[in-house]
PDB file of C-alpha atoms in Angstrom:
ATOM      1  CA  MET A 144      22.165  34.882  14.099  1.00 43.00           C
ATOM      2  CA  GLU A 145      25.849  35.485  13.388  1.00 52.00           C
ATOM      3  CA  ARG A 146      26.458  38.298  10.925  1.00 63.00           C
ATOM      4  CA  LYS A 147      28.251  37.349   7.712  1.00 85.00           C
ATOM      5  CA  THR A 148      31.798  38.667   7.506  1.00 93.00           C
ATOM      6  CA  ILE A 149      32.263  41.285   4.786  1.00 95.00           C
ATOM      7  CA  ARG A 150      35.321  40.331   2.734  1.00 96.00           C
ATOM      8  CA  VAL A 151      37.258  43.285   1.339  1.00 97.00           C
ATOM      9  CA  VAL A 152      40.044  43.755  -1.195  1.00 97.00           C
ATOM     10  CA  LEU A 153      41.953  47.032  -0.947  1.00 96.00           C
ATOM     11  CA  ALA A 154      43.855  48.599  -3.848  1.00 95.00           C
ATOM     12  CA  ASP A 155      45.945  51.786  -3.587  1.00 94.00           C
ATOM     13  CA  ASP A 156      49.358  52.539  -5.052  1.00 92.00           C
ATOM     14  CA  HIS A 157      50.510  54.464  -1.954  1.00 93.00           C
ATOM     15  CA  THR A 158      51.897  51.942   0.542  1.00 93.00           C
ATOM     16  CA  LEU A 159      51.374  54.083   3.630  1.00 93.00           C
ATOM     17  CA  VAL A 160      47.814  55.002   2.629  1.00 92.00           C
ATOM     18  CA  ARG A 161      47.010  51.361   1.981  1.00 93.00           C
ATOM     19  CA  ALA A 162      48.492  50.313   5.328  1.00 94.00           C
ATOM     20  CA  GLY A 163      46.469  52.974   7.126  1.00 94.00           C
ATOM     21  CA  ILE A 164      43.191  51.968   5.526  1.00 94.00           C
ATOM     22  CA  ARG A 165      43.900  48.280   6.152  1.00 94.00           C
ATOM     23  CA  SER A 166      44.588  49.023   9.807  1.00 94.00           C
ATOM     24  CA  LEU A 167      41.275  50.852  10.125  1.00 94.00           C
ATOM     25  CA  LEU A 168      39.322  48.101   8.391  1.00 94.00           C
ATOM     26  CA  GLN A 169      40.799  45.471  10.706  1.00 92.00           C
ATOM     27  CA  GLU A 170      39.365  47.355  13.665  1.00 92.00           C
ATOM     28  CA  PHE A 171      35.813  47.076  12.356  1.00 92.00           C
ATOM     29  CA  ASP A 172      33.794  44.127  13.590  1.00 92.00           C
ATOM     30  CA  GLY A 173      32.737  41.729  10.853  1.00 93.00           C
ATOM     31  CA  ILE A 174      34.982  43.191   8.147  1.00 95.00           C
ATOM     32  CA  GLU A 175      38.000  41.238   6.879  1.00 95.00           C
ATOM     33  CA  VAL A 176      40.691  42.358   4.431  1.00 96.00           C
ATOM     34  CA  VAL A 177      41.326  39.319   2.220  1.00 96.00           C
ATOM     35  CA  GLY A 178      43.746  40.929  -0.211  1.00 96.00           C
ATOM     36  CA  GLU A 179      45.484  44.131  -1.215  1.00 95.00           C
ATOM     37  CA  ALA A 180      47.256  45.483  -4.245  1.00 94.00           C
ATOM     38  CA  GLY A 181      49.349  48.454  -5.313  1.00 93.00           C
ATOM     39  CA  ASP A 182      48.215  48.640  -8.935  1.00 93.00           C
ATOM     40  CA  GLY A 183      45.154  47.979 -11.052  1.00 92.00           C
ATOM     41  CA  ALA A 184      46.319  44.796 -12.779  1.00 93.00           C
ATOM     42  CA  SER A 185      47.257  43.165  -9.479  1.00 94.00           C
ATOM     43  CA  ALA A 186      43.949  44.258  -7.972  1.00 94.00           C
ATOM     44  CA  LEU A 187      42.030  42.580 -10.775  1.00 94.00           C
ATOM     45  CA  ARG A 188      43.970  39.324 -10.356  1.00 95.00           C
ATOM     46  CA  ILE A 189      43.424  39.287  -6.595  1.00 96.00           C
ATOM     47  CA  VAL A 190      39.714  39.989  -6.945  1.00 96.00           C
ATOM     48  CA  GLU A 191      39.355  37.196  -9.501  1.00 95.00           C
ATOM     49  CA  ALA A 192      41.059  34.788  -7.097  1.00 95.00           C
ATOM     50  CA  ARG A 193      39.458  35.884  -3.806  1.00 94.00           C
ATOM     51  CA  ARG A 194      35.983  36.991  -4.951  1.00 95.00           C
ATOM     52  CA  PRO A 195      35.427  39.538  -2.155  1.00 96.00           C
ATOM     53  CA  ASP A 196      32.160  41.248  -1.293  1.00 96.00           C
ATOM     54  CA  VAL A 197      33.595  44.760  -1.540  1.00 96.00           C
ATOM     55  CA  VAL A 198      36.555  46.272  -3.379  1.00 97.00           C
ATOM     56  CA  LEU A 199      38.052  49.604  -2.312  1.00 97.00           C
ATOM     57  CA  LEU A 200      39.816  51.115  -5.324  1.00 95.00           C
ATOM     58  CA  ASP A 201      42.074  54.132  -5.591  1.00 93.00           C
ATOM     59  CA  ILE A 202      40.821  56.037  -8.618  1.00 91.00           C
ATOM     60  CA  GLY A 203      44.285  56.976  -9.926  1.00 87.00           C
ATOM     61  CA  MET A 204      46.539  53.919  -9.812  1.00 88.00           C
ATOM     62  CA  PRO A 205      49.376  53.510 -12.340  1.00 82.00           C
ATOM     63  CA  GLY A 206      48.848  51.361 -15.387  1.00 85.00           C
ATOM     64  CA  MET A 207      45.272  50.136 -15.141  1.00 89.00           C
ATOM     65  CA  SER A 208      43.333  52.849 -13.328  1.00 90.00           C
ATOM     66  CA  GLY A 209      40.707  52.265 -10.683  1.00 91.00           C
ATOM     67  CA  LEU A 210      38.064  53.285 -13.206  1.00 91.00           C
ATOM     68  CA  GLU A 211      39.150  50.584 -15.641  1.00 92.00           C
ATOM     69  CA  VAL A 212      39.287  47.990 -12.877  1.00 93.00           C
ATOM     70  CA  ALA A 213      35.765  48.924 -11.765  1.00 92.00           C
ATOM     71  CA  SER A 214      34.489  48.583 -15.307  1.00 90.00           C
ATOM     72  CA  ARG A 215      36.008  45.123 -15.631  1.00 92.00           C
ATOM     73  CA  LEU A 216      34.695  43.999 -12.266  1.00 92.00           C
ATOM     74  CA  VAL A 217      31.120  44.724 -13.334  1.00 88.00           C
ATOM     75  CA  LYS A 218      31.595  42.240 -16.187  1.00 88.00           C
ATOM     76  CA  LEU A 219      33.489  39.751 -14.026  1.00 90.00           C
ATOM     77  CA  ASP A 220      30.921  39.587 -11.228  1.00 90.00           C
ATOM     78  CA  PRO A 221      28.150  42.206 -10.782  1.00 85.00           C
ATOM     79  CA  ALA A 222      27.700  41.047  -7.181  1.00 89.00           C
ATOM     80  CA  ILE A 223      31.088  42.502  -6.231  1.00 92.00           C
ATOM     81  CA  ARG A 224      30.544  46.021  -4.900  1.00 93.00           C
ATOM     82  CA  THR A 225      33.120  48.672  -5.738  1.00 94.00           C
ATOM     83  CA  VAL A 226      33.852  51.810  -3.726  1.00 95.00           C
ATOM     84  CA  MET A 227      36.130  54.383  -5.342  1.00 93.00           C
ATOM     85  CA  LEU A 228      38.672  56.109  -3.102  1.00 93.00           C
ATOM     86  CA  SER A 229      39.776  59.531  -4.290  1.00 89.00           C
ATOM     87  CA  ILE A 230      41.168  62.905  -3.281  1.00 88.00           C
ATOM     88  CA  HIS A 231      38.935  64.487  -5.914  1.00 84.00           C
ATOM     89  CA  ARG A 232      35.547  66.005  -5.075  1.00 79.00           C
ATOM     90  CA  SER A 233      34.660  67.342  -8.511  1.00 75.00           C
ATOM     91  CA  GLU A 234      31.569  66.198 -10.364  1.00 70.00           C
ATOM     92  CA  GLU A 235      33.625  64.980 -13.306  1.00 73.00           C
ATOM     93  CA  TYR A 236      35.484  62.373 -11.240  1.00 81.00           C
ATOM     94  CA  VAL A 237      32.391  61.171  -9.415  1.00 81.00           C
ATOM     95  CA  MET A 238      30.450  60.823 -12.652  1.00 75.00           C
ATOM     96  CA  GLU A 239      33.251  58.813 -14.234  1.00 81.00           C
ATOM     97  CA  ALA A 240      33.263  56.473 -11.246  1.00 84.00           C
ATOM     98  CA  LEU A 241      29.487  55.924 -11.453  1.00 80.00           C
ATOM     99  CA  ARG A 242      29.689  55.318 -15.193  1.00 79.00           C
ATOM    100  CA  ALA A 243      32.452  52.766 -14.646  1.00 84.00           C
ATOM    101  CA  GLY A 244      30.226  50.768 -12.313  1.00 85.00           C
ATOM    102  CA  ALA A 245      31.256  51.929  -8.843  1.00 88.00           C
ATOM    103  CA  VAL A 246      28.429  51.941  -6.286  1.00 87.00           C
ATOM    104  CA  GLY A 247      30.320  54.056  -3.785  1.00 89.00           C
ATOM    105  CA  TYR A 248      32.597  57.092  -3.806  1.00 90.00           C
ATOM    106  CA  LEU A 249      34.595  58.012  -0.716  1.00 91.00           C
ATOM    107  CA  VAL A 250      36.795  61.087  -0.443  1.00 89.00           C
ATOM    108  CA  LYS A 251      40.100  60.208   1.224  1.00 87.00           C
ATOM    109  CA  ASP A 252      39.918  62.967   3.814  1.00 85.00           C
ATOM    110  CA  SER A 253      36.571  61.675   5.074  1.00 85.00           C
ATOM    111  CA  ALA A 254      36.021  60.880   8.747  1.00 85.00           C
ATOM    112  CA  VAL A 255      37.093  57.394   9.853  1.00 87.00           C
ATOM    113  CA  ALA A 256      33.482  56.447  10.596  1.00 89.00           C
ATOM    114  CA  GLU A 257      32.575  57.034   6.945  1.00 90.00           C
ATOM    115  CA  LEU A 258      34.879  54.220   5.837  1.00 93.00           C
ATOM    116  CA  GLU A 259      32.966  51.683   7.881  1.00 93.00           C
ATOM    117  CA  ILE A 260      29.599  53.119   6.848  1.00 91.00           C
ATOM    118  CA  ALA A 261      30.577  53.005   3.165  1.00 91.00           C
ATOM    119  CA  VAL A 262      31.698  49.376   3.312  1.00 94.00           C
ATOM    120  CA  ARG A 263      28.637  48.170   5.198  1.00 93.00           C
ATOM    121  CA  THR A 264      26.246  50.204   3.046  1.00 89.00           C
ATOM    122  CA  VAL A 265      27.448  48.867  -0.308  1.00 90.00           C
ATOM    123  CA  ALA A 266      27.799  45.338   1.096  1.00 92.00           C
ATOM    124  CA  ARG A 267      24.065  45.232   1.788  1.00 87.00           C
ATOM    125  CA  GLY A 268      23.275  46.258  -1.780  1.00 83.00           C
ATOM    126  CA  GLU A 269      22.916  50.022  -1.434  1.00 82.00           C
ATOM    127  CA  GLN A 270      24.875  52.954  -2.828  1.00 80.00           C
ATOM    128  CA  TYR A 271      27.112  55.276  -0.850  1.00 84.00           C
ATOM    129  CA  LEU A 272      28.387  58.727  -1.744  1.00 83.00           C
ATOM    130  CA  SER A 273      30.615  60.634   0.628  1.00 81.00           C
ATOM    131  CA  PRO A 274      28.696  63.526   2.235  1.00 74.00           C
ATOM    132  CA  ALA A 275      31.376  65.798   0.783  1.00 68.00           C
ATOM    133  CA  ILE A 276      30.014  65.074  -2.696  1.00 69.00           C
ATOM    134  CA  SER A 277      27.620  67.632  -4.137  1.00 44.00           C
ATOM    135  CA  ARG A 278      23.969  66.616  -4.594  1.00 44.00           C
ATOM    136  CA  THR A 279      24.134  67.786  -8.196  1.00 41.00           C
ATOM    137  CA  VAL A 280      26.365  64.816  -9.012  1.00 51.00           C
ATOM    138  CA  VAL A 281      23.440  62.455  -8.578  1.00 48.00           C
ATOM    139  CA  ASP A 282      20.910  64.786 -10.196  1.00 46.00           C
ATOM    140  CA  ASP A 283      22.786  64.768 -13.492  1.00 47.00           C
ATOM    141  CA  ASP A 284      24.139  61.223 -13.468  1.00 47.00           C
ATOM    142  CA  PRO A 285      23.721  59.831 -17.012  1.00 45.00           C
ATOM    143  CA  GLY A 286      24.094  56.218 -15.877  1.00 47.00           C
ATOM    144  CA  PRO A 287      22.144  53.469 -17.633  1.00 46.00           C
ATOM    145  CA  LYS A 288      18.349  53.665 -17.386  1.00 46.00           C
ATOM    146  CA  LEU A 289      16.402  50.409 -17.261  1.00 45.00           C
ATOM    147  CA  PRO A 290      13.125  49.774 -19.109  1.00 45.00           C
ATOM    148  CA  THR A 291      10.149  50.434 -16.832  1.00 52.00           C
ATOM    149  CA  ALA A 292       9.197  46.743 -16.748  1.00 50.00           C
ATOM    150  CA  HIS A 293      12.541  45.879 -15.154  1.00 63.00           C
ATOM    151  CA  ALA A 294      13.319  49.041 -13.202  1.00 71.00           C
ATOM    152  CA  TYR A 295      11.319  48.227 -10.062  1.00 76.00           C
ATOM    153  CA  ALA A 296      12.707  44.696  -9.872  1.00 74.00           C
ATOM    154  CA  SER A 297      16.233  46.143  -9.979  1.00 70.00           C
ATOM    155  CA  LEU A 298      15.734  48.285  -6.869  1.00 78.00           C
ATOM    156  CA  THR A 299      17.202  47.201  -3.539  1.00 78.00           C
ATOM    157  CA  PRO A 300      14.810  46.569  -0.621  1.00 84.00           C
ATOM    158  CA  ARG A 301      15.889  49.870   0.944  1.00 84.00           C
ATOM    159  CA  GLN A 302      15.248  51.782  -2.292  1.00 84.00           C
ATOM    160  CA  ARG A 303      11.762  50.286  -2.475  1.00 86.00           C
ATOM    161  CA  GLU A 304      11.075  51.432   1.079  1.00 88.00           C
ATOM    162  CA  VAL A 305      12.210  54.954   0.276  1.00 89.00           C
ATOM    163  CA  LEU A 306      10.194  55.004  -2.967  1.00 88.00           C
ATOM    164  CA  LEU A 307       7.010  54.013  -1.128  1.00 87.00           C
ATOM    165  CA  LEU A 308       7.501  56.638   1.566  1.00 89.00           C
ATOM    166  CA  VAL A 309       8.383  59.401  -0.901  1.00 87.00           C
ATOM    167  CA  ALA A 310       5.348  58.521  -3.022  1.00 83.00           C
ATOM    168  CA  SER A 311       3.202  58.606   0.129  1.00 82.00           C
ATOM    169  CA  GLY A 312       4.224  62.197   0.702  1.00 82.00           C
ATOM    170  CA  ARG A 313       6.816  61.821   3.459  1.00 84.00           C
ATOM    171  CA  THR A 314       9.562  64.418   3.657  1.00 85.00           C
ATOM    172  CA  SER A 315      13.202  63.367   3.757  1.00 83.00           C
ATOM    173  CA  LYS A 316      13.296  64.195   7.461  1.00 85.00           C
ATOM    174  CA  GLU A 317      10.278  61.994   8.164  1.00 88.00           C
ATOM    175  CA  ILE A 318      11.725  59.139   6.110  1.00 89.00           C
ATOM    176  CA  ALA A 319      15.037  59.435   7.926  1.00 87.00           C
ATOM    177  CA  GLN A 320      13.285  59.171  11.289  1.00 89.00           C
ATOM    178  CA  GLU A 321      11.101  56.246  10.208  1.00 89.00           C
ATOM    179  CA  LEU A 322      13.942  54.188   8.705  1.00 90.00           C
ATOM    180  CA  GLY A 323      16.646  55.199  11.156  1.00 86.00           C
ATOM    181  CA  LEU A 324      18.792  56.837   8.490  1.00 80.00           C
ATOM    182  CA  SER A 325      20.497  60.192   8.213  1.00 75.00           C
ATOM    183  CA  TYR A 326      18.813  62.975   6.238  1.00 70.00           C
ATOM    184  CA  ARG A 327      21.742  62.918   3.808  1.00 68.00           C
ATOM    185  CA  THR A 328      21.378  59.171   3.168  1.00 74.00           C
ATOM    186  CA  VAL A 329      17.674  59.560   2.396  1.00 80.00           C
ATOM    187  CA  ASP A 330      18.430  62.445   0.060  1.00 75.00           C
ATOM    188  CA  VAL A 331      20.966  60.325  -1.822  1.00 75.00           C
ATOM    189  CA  HIS A 332      18.430  57.472  -2.085  1.00 79.00           C
ATOM    190  CA  ARG A 333      15.882  59.869  -3.599  1.00 80.00           C
ATOM    191  CA  MET A 334      18.331  61.136  -6.191  1.00 78.00           C
ATOM    192  CA  LEU A 335      19.479  57.630  -7.105  1.00 79.00           C
ATOM    193  CA  LEU A 336      15.864  56.487  -7.414  1.00 83.00           C
ATOM    194  CA  MET A 337      15.138  59.284  -9.867  1.00 80.00           C
ATOM    195  CA  ARG A 338      18.174  58.337 -11.929  1.00 76.00           C
ATOM    196  CA  ARG A 339      17.387  54.624 -11.886  1.00 77.00           C
ATOM    197  CA  LEU A 340      13.720  55.087 -12.761  1.00 81.00           C
ATOM    198  CA  ASN A 341      14.462  57.857 -15.264  1.00 77.00           C
ATOM    199  CA  VAL A 342      12.165  60.409 -13.625  1.00 78.00           C
ATOM    200  CA  HIS A 343      12.990  63.984 -12.729  1.00 74.00           C
ATOM    201  CA  ASP A 344      10.850  64.953  -9.746  1.00 75.00           C
ATOM    202  CA  VAL A 345       8.722  63.642  -6.882  1.00 77.00           C
ATOM    203  CA  THR A 346       5.639  63.634  -9.093  1.00 77.00           C
ATOM    204  CA  GLY A 347       7.411  61.174 -11.392  1.00 78.00           C
ATOM    205  CA  LEU A 348       8.132  58.890  -8.448  1.00 82.00           C
ATOM    206  CA  VAL A 349       4.450  59.017  -7.429  1.00 80.00           C
ATOM    207  CA  ARG A 350       3.319  58.099 -10.944  1.00 79.00           C
ATOM    208  CA  PHE A 351       5.774  55.210 -11.030  1.00 80.00           C
ATOM    209  CA  ALA A 352       4.602  53.919  -7.636  1.00 80.00           C
ATOM    210  CA  VAL A 353       0.923  54.113  -8.625  1.00 74.00           C
ATOM    211  CA  ARG A 354       1.504  52.329 -11.919  1.00 75.00           C
ATOM    212  CA  HIS A 355       3.244  49.509 -10.096  1.00 72.00           C
ATOM    213  CA  GLY A 356       0.461  49.111  -7.553  1.00 73.00           C
ATOM    214  CA  LEU A 357       2.451  50.128  -4.492  1.00 73.00           C
ATOM    215  CA  PRO A 358       0.322  50.563  -1.332  1.00 72.00           C
ATOM    216  CA  ILE A 359       0.551  54.346  -1.121  1.00 64.00           C
ATOM    217  CA  VAL A 360      -0.881  55.949   2.020  1.00 61.00           C
ATOM    218  CA  PRO A 361      -0.992  59.713   1.339  1.00 57.00           C
ATOM    219  CA  THR A 362      -0.158  62.104   4.140  1.00 53.00           C
ATOM    220  CA  LEU A 363      -2.711  64.795   5.023  1.00 41.00           C
ATOM    221  CA  LYS A 364      -0.162  67.562   4.737  1.00 45.00           C
ATOM    222  CA  ARG A 365       1.546  68.700   1.590  1.00 43.00           C
ATOM    223  CA  PRO A 366       5.348  68.191   1.656  1.00 42.00           C
ATOM    224  CA  ALA A 367       7.195  71.447   1.098  1.00 43.00           C
ATOM    225  CA  ASP A 368       9.406  69.959  -1.614  1.00 41.00           C
ATOM    226  CA  TRP A 369       6.618  68.749  -3.889  1.00 40.00           C
ATOM    227  CA  GLU A 370       6.224  70.655  -7.111  1.00 41.00           C
ATOM    228  CA  GLU A 371       2.984  72.376  -7.955  1.00 36.00           C
ATOM    229  CA  THR A 372       1.482  70.173 -10.623  1.00 35.00           C
ATOM    230  CA  GLN A 373      -1.717  68.652 -11.908  1.00 35.00           C
ATOM    231  CA  ALA A 374      -1.534  65.395 -13.794  1.00 39.00           C
ATOM    232  CA  TYR A 375      -3.448  62.181 -14.248  1.00 34.00           C
ATOM    233  CA  THR A 376      -1.636  58.898 -13.885  1.00 37.00           C
ATOM    234  CA  GLY A 377      -4.262  56.917 -15.730  1.00 39.00           C
ATOM    235  CA  HIS A 378      -4.650  54.547 -12.775  1.00 38.00           C
ATOM    236  CA  GLY A 379      -7.466  56.099 -10.780  1.00 38.00           C
ATOM    237  CA  VAL A 380      -5.360  58.655  -8.952  1.00 39.00           C
ATOM    238  CA  LYS A 381      -4.936  62.323  -9.673  1.00 39.00           C
ATOM    239  CA  ILE A 382      -1.894  64.253  -8.510  1.00 39.00           C
ATOM    240  CA  ASN A 383      -3.296  67.676  -7.700  1.00 39.00           C
ATOM    241  CA  SER A 384      -0.837  70.272  -6.392  1.00 37.00           C
ATOM    242  CA  GLY A 385       1.004  67.686  -4.345  1.00 39.00           C
ATOM    243  CA  PHE A 386      -2.032  65.747  -3.055  1.00 38.00           C
ATOM    244  CA  LEU A 387      -3.278  62.344  -4.163  1.00 40.00           C
ATOM    245  CA  VAL A 388      -6.984  62.477  -4.922  1.00 36.00           C
ATOM    246  CA  GLY A 389      -9.153  59.539  -6.023  1.00 35.00           C
ATOM    247  CA  VAL A 390     -10.872  60.086  -9.352  1.00 31.00           C
TER     248      VAL A 390
END
């Protein structure tokens, strides 16, 4: 089956930077640049007209910033996936991008391969944070939390896979091997799951999975990163120092 072409709009106020990124994108199979802009207002107009799959936005464009454009794009069409391009690595900038509605954040001095990975990752409905970004950014992200009844339905297929494996006691390394992902990508998925489901540790993910009837298959060993805890879920399973025990 022929893979669907990922349509991209690129917005950056630096002409040479924009030309360089466009040149790289054109080298990637199945990715097409359908528009580009040098300022936020133009970017918004082009996106409205072209309706791309992914928008790459410079965070600090003149006039309407990338953050404002991202915020407007969420209202225009939630299916459009926004990746913020920035020279900034600080938590403050990343958090602002996530709050604005971006699903990706790519530092401009990243490796060329990361650009392709970021575009393909967000295009298939997942989130992407540059490996240069600190893990604490995701831990403390105050993004919107969904009511429990709707939270699971909002997860991407990949997030559901990771949730099931985490709840079953797999370590990040084991999950990475099973799903063919990098350790870093799995770690980001775990942090984003906690934010989305409004839980703060692995035990919370287990409780959520049990309450939603996921087919958990506990491992015989205790993962090193599980917290020591004893709690009842109320659904026939007891979490006892990292193990699932029928009660």
